[in-house]
Short mmCIF file of C-alpha atoms in Angstrom, two decimals:
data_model
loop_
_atom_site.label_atom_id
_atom_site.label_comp_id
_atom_site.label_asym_id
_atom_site.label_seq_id
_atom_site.Cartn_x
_atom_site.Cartn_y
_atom_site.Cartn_z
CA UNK A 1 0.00 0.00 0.00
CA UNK A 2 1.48 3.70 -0.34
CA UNK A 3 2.77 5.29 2.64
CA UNK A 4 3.25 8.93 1.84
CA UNK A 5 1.45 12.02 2.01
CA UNK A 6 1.32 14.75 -1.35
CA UNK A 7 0.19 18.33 -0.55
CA UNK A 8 -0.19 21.47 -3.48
CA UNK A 9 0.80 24.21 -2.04
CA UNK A 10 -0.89 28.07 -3.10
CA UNK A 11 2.19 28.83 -4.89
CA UNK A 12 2.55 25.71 -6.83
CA UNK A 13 5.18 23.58 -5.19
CA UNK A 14 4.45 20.28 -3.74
CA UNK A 15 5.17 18.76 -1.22
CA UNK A 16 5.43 14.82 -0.59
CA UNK A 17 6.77 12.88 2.66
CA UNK A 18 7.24 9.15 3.42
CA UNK A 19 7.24 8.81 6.93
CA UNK A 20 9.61 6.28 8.52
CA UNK A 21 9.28 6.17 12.29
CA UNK A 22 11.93 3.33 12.82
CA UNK A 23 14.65 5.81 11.82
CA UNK A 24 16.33 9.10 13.41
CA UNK A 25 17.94 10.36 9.65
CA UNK A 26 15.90 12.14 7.22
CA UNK A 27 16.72 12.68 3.90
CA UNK A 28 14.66 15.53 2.25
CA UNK A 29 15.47 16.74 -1.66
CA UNK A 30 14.20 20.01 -3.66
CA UNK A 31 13.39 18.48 -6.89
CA UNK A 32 13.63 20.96 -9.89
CA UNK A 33 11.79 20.24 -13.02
CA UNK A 34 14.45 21.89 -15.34
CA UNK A 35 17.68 19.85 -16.97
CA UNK A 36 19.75 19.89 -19.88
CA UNK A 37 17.22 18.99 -22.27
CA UNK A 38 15.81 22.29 -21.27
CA UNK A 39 18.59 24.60 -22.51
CA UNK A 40 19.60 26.22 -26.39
CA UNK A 41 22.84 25.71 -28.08
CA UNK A 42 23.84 29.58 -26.80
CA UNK A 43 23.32 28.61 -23.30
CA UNK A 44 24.41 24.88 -23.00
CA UNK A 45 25.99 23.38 -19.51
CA UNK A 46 24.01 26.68 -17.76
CA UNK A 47 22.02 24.13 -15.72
CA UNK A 48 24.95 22.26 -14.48
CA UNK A 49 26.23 25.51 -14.03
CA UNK A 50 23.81 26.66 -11.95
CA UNK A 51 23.43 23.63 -10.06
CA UNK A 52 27.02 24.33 -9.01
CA UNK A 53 26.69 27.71 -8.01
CA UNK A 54 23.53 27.14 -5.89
CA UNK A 55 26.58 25.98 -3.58
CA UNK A 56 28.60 29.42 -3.74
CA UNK A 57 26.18 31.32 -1.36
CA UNK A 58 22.93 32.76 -0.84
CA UNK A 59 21.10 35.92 0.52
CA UNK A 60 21.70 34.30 4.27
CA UNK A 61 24.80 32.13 4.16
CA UNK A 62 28.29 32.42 3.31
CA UNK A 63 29.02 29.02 0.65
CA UNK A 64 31.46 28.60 3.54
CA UNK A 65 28.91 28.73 6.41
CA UNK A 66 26.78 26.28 4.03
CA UNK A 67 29.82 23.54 4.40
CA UNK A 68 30.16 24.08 7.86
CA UNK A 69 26.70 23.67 8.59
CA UNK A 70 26.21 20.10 7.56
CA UNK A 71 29.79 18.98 8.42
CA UNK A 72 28.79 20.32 12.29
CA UNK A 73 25.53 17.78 11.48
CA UNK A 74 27.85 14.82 10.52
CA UNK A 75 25.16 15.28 7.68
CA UNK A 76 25.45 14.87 3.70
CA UNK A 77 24.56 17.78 1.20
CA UNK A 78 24.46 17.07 -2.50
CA UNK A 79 23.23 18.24 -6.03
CA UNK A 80 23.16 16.82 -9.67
CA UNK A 81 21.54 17.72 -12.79
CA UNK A 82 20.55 15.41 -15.40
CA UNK A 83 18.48 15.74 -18.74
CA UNK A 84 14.84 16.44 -17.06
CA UNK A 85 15.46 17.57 -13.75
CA UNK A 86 18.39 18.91 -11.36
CA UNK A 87 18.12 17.82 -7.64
CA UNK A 88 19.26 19.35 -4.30
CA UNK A 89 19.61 17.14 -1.59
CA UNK A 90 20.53 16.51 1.90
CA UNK A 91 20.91 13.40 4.68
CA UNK A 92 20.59 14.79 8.80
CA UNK A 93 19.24 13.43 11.88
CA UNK A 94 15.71 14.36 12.55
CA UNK A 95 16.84 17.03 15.00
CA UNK A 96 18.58 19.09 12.05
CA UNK A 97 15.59 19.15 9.29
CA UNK A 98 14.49 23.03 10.24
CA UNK A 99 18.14 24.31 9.50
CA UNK A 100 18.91 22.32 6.86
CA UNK A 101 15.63 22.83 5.29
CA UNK A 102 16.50 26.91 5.70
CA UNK A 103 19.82 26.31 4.29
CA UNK A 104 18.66 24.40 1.49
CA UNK A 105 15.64 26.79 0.61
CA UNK A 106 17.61 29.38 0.27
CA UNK A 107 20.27 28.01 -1.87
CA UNK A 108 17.78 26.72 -4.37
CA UNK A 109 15.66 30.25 -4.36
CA UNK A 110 17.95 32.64 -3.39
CA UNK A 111 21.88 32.55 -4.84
CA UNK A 112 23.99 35.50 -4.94
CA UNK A 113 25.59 33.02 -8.21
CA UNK A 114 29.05 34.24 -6.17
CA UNK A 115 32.26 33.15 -7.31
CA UNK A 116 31.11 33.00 -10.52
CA UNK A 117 34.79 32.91 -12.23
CA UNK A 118 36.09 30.31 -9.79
CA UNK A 119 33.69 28.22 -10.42
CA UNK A 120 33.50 28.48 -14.16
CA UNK A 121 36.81 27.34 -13.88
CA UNK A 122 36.07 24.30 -11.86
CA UNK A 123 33.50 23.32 -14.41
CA UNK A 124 35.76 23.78 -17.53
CA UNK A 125 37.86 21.28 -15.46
CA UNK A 126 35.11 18.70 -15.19
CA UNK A 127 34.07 19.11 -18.72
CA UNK A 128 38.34 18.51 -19.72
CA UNK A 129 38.11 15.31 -16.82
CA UNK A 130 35.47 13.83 -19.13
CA UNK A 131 37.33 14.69 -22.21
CA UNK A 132 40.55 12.74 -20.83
CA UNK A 133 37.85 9.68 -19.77
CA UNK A 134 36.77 7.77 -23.21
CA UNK A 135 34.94 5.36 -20.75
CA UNK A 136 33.27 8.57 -19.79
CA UNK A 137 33.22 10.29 -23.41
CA UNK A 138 31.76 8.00 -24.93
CA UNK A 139 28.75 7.98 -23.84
CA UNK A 140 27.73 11.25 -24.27
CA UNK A 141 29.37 10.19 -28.19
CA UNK A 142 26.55 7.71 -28.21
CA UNK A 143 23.32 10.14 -27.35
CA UNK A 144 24.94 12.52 -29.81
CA UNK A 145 24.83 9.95 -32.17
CA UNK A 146 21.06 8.66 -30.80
CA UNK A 147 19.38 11.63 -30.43
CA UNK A 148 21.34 13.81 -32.92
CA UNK A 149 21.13 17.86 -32.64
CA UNK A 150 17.56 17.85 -30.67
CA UNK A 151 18.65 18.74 -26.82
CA UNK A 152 18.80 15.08 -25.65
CA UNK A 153 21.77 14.84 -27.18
CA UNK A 154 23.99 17.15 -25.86
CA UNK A 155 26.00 16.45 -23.16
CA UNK A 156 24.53 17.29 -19.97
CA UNK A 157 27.95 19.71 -18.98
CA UNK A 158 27.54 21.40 -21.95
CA UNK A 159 30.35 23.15 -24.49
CA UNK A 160 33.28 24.49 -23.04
CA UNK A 161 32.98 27.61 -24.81
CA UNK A 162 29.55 28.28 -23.78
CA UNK A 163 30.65 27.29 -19.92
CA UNK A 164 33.66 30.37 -20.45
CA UNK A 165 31.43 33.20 -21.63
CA UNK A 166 28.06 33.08 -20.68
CA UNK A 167 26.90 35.74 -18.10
CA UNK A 168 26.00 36.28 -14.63
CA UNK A 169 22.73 38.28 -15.97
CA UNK A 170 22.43 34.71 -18.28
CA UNK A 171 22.30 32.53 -15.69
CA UNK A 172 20.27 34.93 -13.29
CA UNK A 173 17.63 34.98 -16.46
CA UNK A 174 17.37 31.26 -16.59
CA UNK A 175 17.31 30.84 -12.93
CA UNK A 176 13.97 33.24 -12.56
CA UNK A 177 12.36 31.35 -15.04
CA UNK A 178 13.43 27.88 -14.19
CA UNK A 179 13.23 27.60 -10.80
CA UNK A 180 9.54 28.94 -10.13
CA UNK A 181 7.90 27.55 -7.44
CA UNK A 182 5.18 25.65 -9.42
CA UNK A 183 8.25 24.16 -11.40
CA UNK A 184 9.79 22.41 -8.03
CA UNK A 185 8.92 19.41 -5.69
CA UNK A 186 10.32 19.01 -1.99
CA UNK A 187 10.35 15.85 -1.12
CA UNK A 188 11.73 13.72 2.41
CA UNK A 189 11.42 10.55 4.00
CA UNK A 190 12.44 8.84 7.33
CA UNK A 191 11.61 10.47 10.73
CA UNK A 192 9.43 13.27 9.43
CA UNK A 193 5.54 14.79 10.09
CA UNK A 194 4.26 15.92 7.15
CA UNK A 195 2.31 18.69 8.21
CA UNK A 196 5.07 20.09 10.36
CA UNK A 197 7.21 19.93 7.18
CA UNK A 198 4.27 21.44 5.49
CA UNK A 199 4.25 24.91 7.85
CA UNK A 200 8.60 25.23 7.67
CA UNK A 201 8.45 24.92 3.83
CA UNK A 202 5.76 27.87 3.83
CA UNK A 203 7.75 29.94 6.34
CA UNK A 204 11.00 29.34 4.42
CA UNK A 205 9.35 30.38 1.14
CA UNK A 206 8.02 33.62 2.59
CA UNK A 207 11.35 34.22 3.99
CA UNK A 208 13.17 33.87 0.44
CA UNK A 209 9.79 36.51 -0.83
CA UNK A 210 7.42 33.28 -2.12
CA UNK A 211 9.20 32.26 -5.66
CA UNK A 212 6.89 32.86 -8.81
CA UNK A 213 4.23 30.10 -8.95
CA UNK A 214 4.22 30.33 -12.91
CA UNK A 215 5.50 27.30 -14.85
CA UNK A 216 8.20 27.48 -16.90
CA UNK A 217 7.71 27.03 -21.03
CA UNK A 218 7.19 23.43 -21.84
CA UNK A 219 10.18 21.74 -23.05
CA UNK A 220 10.67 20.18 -26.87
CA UNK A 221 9.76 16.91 -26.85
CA UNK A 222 11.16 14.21 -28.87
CA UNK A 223 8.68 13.40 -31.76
CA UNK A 224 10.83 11.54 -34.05
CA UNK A 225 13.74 10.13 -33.52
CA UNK A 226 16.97 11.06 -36.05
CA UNK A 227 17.97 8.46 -38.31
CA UNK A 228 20.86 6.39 -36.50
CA UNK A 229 24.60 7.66 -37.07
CA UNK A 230 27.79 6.95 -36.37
CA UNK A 231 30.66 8.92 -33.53
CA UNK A 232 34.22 8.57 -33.68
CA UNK A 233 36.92 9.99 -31.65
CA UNK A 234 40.73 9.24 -32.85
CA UNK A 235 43.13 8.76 -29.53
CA UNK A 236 45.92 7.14 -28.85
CA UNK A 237 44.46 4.54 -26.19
CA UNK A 238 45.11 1.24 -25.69
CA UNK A 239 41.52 0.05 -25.89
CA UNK A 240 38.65 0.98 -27.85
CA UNK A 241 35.76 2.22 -26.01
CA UNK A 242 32.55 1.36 -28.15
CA UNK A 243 28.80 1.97 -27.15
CA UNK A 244 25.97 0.85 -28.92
CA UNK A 245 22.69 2.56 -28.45
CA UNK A 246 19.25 3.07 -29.92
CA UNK A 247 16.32 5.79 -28.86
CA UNK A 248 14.59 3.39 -25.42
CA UNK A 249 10.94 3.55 -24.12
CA UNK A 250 9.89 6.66 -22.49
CA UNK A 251 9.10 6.70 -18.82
CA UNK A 252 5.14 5.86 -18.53
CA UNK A 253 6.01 2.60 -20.81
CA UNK A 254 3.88 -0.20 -19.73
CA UNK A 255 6.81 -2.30 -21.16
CA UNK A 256 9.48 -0.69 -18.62
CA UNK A 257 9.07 -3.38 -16.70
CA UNK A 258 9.73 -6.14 -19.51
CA UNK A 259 12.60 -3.79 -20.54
CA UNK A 260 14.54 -3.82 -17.27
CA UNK A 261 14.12 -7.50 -17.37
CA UNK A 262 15.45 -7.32 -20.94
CA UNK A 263 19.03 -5.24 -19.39
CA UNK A 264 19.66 -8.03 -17.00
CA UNK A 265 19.44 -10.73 -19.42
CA UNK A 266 21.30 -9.30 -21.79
CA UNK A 267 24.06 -7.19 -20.04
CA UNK A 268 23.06 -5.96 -16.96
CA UNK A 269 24.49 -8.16 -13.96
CA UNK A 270 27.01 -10.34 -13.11
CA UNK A 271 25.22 -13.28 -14.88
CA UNK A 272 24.08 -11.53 -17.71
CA UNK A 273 24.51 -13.13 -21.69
CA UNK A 274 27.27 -10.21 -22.60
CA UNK A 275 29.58 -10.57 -19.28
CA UNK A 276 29.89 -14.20 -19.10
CA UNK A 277 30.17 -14.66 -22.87
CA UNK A 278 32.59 -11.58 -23.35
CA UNK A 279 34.28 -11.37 -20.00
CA UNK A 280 33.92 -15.11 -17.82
CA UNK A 281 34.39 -17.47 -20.69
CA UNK A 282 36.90 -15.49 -23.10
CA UNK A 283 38.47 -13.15 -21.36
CA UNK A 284 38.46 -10.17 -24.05
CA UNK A 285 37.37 -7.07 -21.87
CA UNK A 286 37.03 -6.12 -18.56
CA UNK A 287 34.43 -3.99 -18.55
CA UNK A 288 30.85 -4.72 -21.08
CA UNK A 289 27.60 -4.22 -20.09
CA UNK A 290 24.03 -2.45 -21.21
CA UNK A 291 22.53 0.72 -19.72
CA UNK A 292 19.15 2.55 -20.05
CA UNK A 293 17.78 6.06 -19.54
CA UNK A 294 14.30 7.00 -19.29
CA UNK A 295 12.24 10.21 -20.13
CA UNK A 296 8.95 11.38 -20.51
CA UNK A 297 8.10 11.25 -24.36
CA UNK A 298 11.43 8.71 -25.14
CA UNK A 299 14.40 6.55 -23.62
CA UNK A 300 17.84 4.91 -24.52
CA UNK A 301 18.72 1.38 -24.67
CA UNK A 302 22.53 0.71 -25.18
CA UNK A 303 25.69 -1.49 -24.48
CA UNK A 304 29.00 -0.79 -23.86
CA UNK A 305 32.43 -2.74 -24.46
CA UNK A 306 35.84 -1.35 -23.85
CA UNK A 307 38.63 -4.07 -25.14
CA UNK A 308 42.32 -4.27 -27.05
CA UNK A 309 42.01 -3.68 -30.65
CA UNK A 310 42.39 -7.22 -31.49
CA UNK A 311 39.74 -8.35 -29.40
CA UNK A 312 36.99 -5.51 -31.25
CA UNK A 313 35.44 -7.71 -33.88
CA UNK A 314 34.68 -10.42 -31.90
CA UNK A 315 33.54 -8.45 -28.74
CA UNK A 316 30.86 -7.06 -31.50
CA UNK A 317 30.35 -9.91 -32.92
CA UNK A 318 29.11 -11.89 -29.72
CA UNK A 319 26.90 -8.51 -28.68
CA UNK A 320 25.32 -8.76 -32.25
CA UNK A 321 24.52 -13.04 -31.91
CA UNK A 322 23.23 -12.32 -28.00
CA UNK A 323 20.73 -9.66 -29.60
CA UNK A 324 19.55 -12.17 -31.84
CA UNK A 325 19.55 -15.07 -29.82
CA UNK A 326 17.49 -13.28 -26.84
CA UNK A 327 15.31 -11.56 -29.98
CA UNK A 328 14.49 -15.04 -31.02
CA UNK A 329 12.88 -16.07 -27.85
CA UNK A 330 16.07 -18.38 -26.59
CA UNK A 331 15.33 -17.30 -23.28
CA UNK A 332 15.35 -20.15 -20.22
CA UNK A 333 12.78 -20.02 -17.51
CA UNK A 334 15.13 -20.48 -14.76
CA UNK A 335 17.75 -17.50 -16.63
CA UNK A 336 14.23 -15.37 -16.84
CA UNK A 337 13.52 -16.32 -12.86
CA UNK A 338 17.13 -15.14 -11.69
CA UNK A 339 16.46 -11.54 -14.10
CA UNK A 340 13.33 -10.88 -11.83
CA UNK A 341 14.50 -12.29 -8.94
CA UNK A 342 17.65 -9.80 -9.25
CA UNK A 343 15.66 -6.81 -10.22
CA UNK A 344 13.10 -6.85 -7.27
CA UNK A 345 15.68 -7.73 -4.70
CA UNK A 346 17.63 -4.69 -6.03
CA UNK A 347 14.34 -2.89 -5.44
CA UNK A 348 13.52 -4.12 -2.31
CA UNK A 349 17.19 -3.53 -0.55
CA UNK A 350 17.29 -0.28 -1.99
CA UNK A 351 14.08 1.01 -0.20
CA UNK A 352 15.82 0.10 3.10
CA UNK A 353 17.80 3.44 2.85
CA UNK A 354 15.73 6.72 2.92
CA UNK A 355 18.00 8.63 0.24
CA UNK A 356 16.52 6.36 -2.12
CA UNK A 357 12.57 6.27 -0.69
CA UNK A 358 13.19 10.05 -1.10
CA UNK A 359 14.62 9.87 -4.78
CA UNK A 360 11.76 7.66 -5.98
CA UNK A 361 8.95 10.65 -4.39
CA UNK A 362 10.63 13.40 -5.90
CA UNK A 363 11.61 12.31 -9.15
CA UNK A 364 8.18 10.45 -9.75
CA UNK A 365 6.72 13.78 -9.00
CA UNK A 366 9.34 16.17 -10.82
CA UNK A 367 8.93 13.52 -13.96
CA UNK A 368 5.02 12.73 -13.89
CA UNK A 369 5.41 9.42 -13.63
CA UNK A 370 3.11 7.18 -11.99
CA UNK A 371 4.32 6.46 -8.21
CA UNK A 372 3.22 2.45 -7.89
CA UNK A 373 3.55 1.25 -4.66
CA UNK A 374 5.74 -1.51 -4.13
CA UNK A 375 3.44 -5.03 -4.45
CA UNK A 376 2.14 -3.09 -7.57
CA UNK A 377 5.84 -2.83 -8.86
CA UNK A 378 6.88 -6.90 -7.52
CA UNK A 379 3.55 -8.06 -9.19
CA UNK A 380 4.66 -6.07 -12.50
CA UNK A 381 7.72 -7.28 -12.86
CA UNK A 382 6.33 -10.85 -12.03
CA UNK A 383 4.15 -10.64 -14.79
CA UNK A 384 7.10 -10.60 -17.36
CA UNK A 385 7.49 -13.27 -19.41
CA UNK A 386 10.01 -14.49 -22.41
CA UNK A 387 8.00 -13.79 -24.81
CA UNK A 388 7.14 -10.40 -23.77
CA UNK A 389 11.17 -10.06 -23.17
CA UNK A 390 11.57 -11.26 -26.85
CA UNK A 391 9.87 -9.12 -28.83
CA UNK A 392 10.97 -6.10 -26.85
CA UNK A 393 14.66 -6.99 -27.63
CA UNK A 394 14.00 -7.39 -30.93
CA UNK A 395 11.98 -4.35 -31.43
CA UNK A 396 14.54 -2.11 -29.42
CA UNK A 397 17.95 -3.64 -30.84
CA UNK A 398 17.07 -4.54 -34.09
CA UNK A 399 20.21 -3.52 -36.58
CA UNK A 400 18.47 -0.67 -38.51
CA UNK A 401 18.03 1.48 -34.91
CA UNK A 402 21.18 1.58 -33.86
CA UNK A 403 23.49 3.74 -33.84
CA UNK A 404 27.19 3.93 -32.85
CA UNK A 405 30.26 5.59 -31.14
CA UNK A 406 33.75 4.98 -30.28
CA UNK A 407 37.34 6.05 -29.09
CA UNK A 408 40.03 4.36 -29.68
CA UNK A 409 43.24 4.33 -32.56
CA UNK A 410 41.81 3.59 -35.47
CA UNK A 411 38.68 4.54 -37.43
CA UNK A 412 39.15 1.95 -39.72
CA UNK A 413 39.53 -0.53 -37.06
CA UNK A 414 36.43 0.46 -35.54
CA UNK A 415 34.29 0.48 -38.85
CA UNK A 416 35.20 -3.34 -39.39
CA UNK A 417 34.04 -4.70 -36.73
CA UNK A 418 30.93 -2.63 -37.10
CA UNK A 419 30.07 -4.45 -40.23
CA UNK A 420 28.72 -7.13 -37.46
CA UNK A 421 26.21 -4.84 -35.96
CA UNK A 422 25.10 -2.62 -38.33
CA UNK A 423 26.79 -2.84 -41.96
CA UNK A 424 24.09 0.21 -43.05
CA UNK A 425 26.38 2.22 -41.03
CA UNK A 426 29.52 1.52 -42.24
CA UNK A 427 29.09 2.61 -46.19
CA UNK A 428 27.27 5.64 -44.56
CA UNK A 429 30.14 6.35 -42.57
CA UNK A 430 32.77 6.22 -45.16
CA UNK A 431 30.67 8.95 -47.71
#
């Protein structure tokens, strides 16, 4: 059954609590409905810039006084942005919610955007870190190459040369009209009351002058996906980092269920089809395995390998014959038991920690996706079965969708062992 408690406020934001009264921590988040996806080509990485310097100080605290006041807690205060939303959250004993909650309120409606230069410059350094990581790179190759020049694709840091010039007054602009109070969802779990939450939210809001209830403009949606392409980045490495990927199922997919059955089969755990057959029986990488992102109106489905140049072919070879294979319905019972078995027991452990009861509120909320409660969710993913799993794998990695990145030496190299994914993309490459 559901345990929390979801209250509108007059101007806009909600509010939603789990209460946990076996624990003293709380863990409380102010989820904002505004990401990279969200942003032009003249103002990409200002979200992630923002997000940073939400941290730098506000009208009522020093960025210094805001470190000191959760390392005095023993507590844990965090941010990260991501495509759809950018999140502000915190970890404290039940004793520490009204400051923190101040602290945190203020930050997210009220930065001075100090330091601004300072912390340009940290970000240019995370955006060069990223550059100098092809297991990193690579995947924001692959999006590029999946969702081509609509926002999706761009990496959620943004350009470099964007990150160097843009303006205080820029970012100050966004800001106002991104983070407006009907645009942003507070949400906590453990040892909390809901209603007392309820009347320090208010009095923090009117302390910060009540944030615009408007919502921002909607954001583009995906209508149809670009036709799939190819990424490649010559560097001197010793491996070649490939990725795989193809536009996914969006977030209120009935099927989301089957496909996180599908990841586990096929790449996903320990036991999945790509790590024993590319890693466990021969040895030619160390690191392969599928991912998957979720939106509102899309996804992305996608594996990655990274393995010696002599090793390439074959690594894409076996990913290729695994697609089919699990396409084809050559799915046991028992390997389709131990995939459900291993997602809800993932599920189930991670509710035992109330960062992640809090995540699942907030970004359900931020996201509009449905919040099931947890027998809903078991029974769901019960309900699987292979054939369900089938046709889902061969529907979302079926040659024609996907497209392709990689890093490593040689183009050439790379565009050979392609031939036993995708050969479409190999002719279209070399034109």
């Amino acid at each position: 059954m559901q345990n929390y408690l979801l209250t509108t406020l007059d101007n806009g934001s909600r509010v939603v609590t789990e209460p946990l009264p076996s624990v003293r921590s709380v863990a409380m988040g102010f989820w904002i409905g505004t990401g990279s996806r969200d942003e032009d080509d003249a103002h990409a990485g200002v979200t992630h810039f923002l997000e940073h310097l939400l941290f730098k100080g506000t009208r009522s605290y020093s960025a210094l006084e805001i470190a000191e006041t959760f390392d005095t807690f023993g507590g844990e205060l965090n941010a990260a942005t991501a495509r759809d939303y950018t999140v502000v959250y915190a970890r404290v004993l039940d004793e520490h919610v009204e400051t923190a909650l101040d602290v945190m309120t203020d930050m997210v409606f009220a930065p001075t955007l100090a330091d601004l230069d300072s912390e340009r410059e940290v970000v240019l350094e995370e955006i060069a870190m990223v550059e100098d990581t092809p297991q990193e790179l690579v995947h924001d190759m692959i999006t590029g190459a999946v969702f081509g020049d609509h926002p999706l694709g761009r990496p959620v840091l943004g350009s470099a040369e964007v990150i160097a010039s843009i303006s205080r007054r820029s970012i100050g602009a966004y800001h106002r009209t991104r983070y407006a109070a009907g645009n942003v969802v507070v949400a906590a779990a453990g040892s909390i009351d809901h209603d007392a939450l309820l009347g320090l939210v208010e009095q923090m809001s009117t302390k910060v002058g009540d944030p615009p209830a408007r919502k921002p403009a909607a954001r583009r949606p995906l209508v149809t996906p670009p036709s799939p392409s190819r990424r490649f980045q010559r560097k001197e490495t010793e491996q070649y980092h490939v990725c795989l990927g193809a536009p996914g199922i969006a977030r209120s997919d009935k099927r989301r269920f089957t496909a996180s059955i599908l990841d586990s089969i096929l790449g996903g755990s320990a036991s999945s089809r790509l790590f024993q057959e590319i890693r466990e029986k021969r040895g030619l990488a160390y690191s392969v395995y599928t991912f998957s992102s979720q939106y509102a109106d899309t996804g992305q489905i996608g594996v990655y390998v990274g393995t010696r140049e002599e090793n390439l072919s074959e690594c894409l070879e076996i990913v290729a014959d695994q697609m089919t294979v699990i396409g084809s319905g050559e799915i046991g019972e028992q390997e389709l038991a131990r995939a459900k078995e291993n997602l809800k027991g993932r599920i189930m452990l991670s509710m035992e920690m109330t960062s992640n009861r809090m995540s699942r509120l907030g970004k359900s909320l931020i996201t509009d996706s449905e919040l099931l409660d947890l027998d809903r969710i078991l029974a769901e993913i019960e309900a699987v079965d292979i054939t369900a799993v089938a046709e889902l794998a061969q529907l979302l990695y079926a040659p024609s969708r996907l497209s392709a990145a990689a890093i490593g030496p040689r183009e050439e190299r790379f565009l050979e062992a392609l031939e036993h994914i995708s050969p479409d993309l190999v002719p279209a490459a070399a034109a």
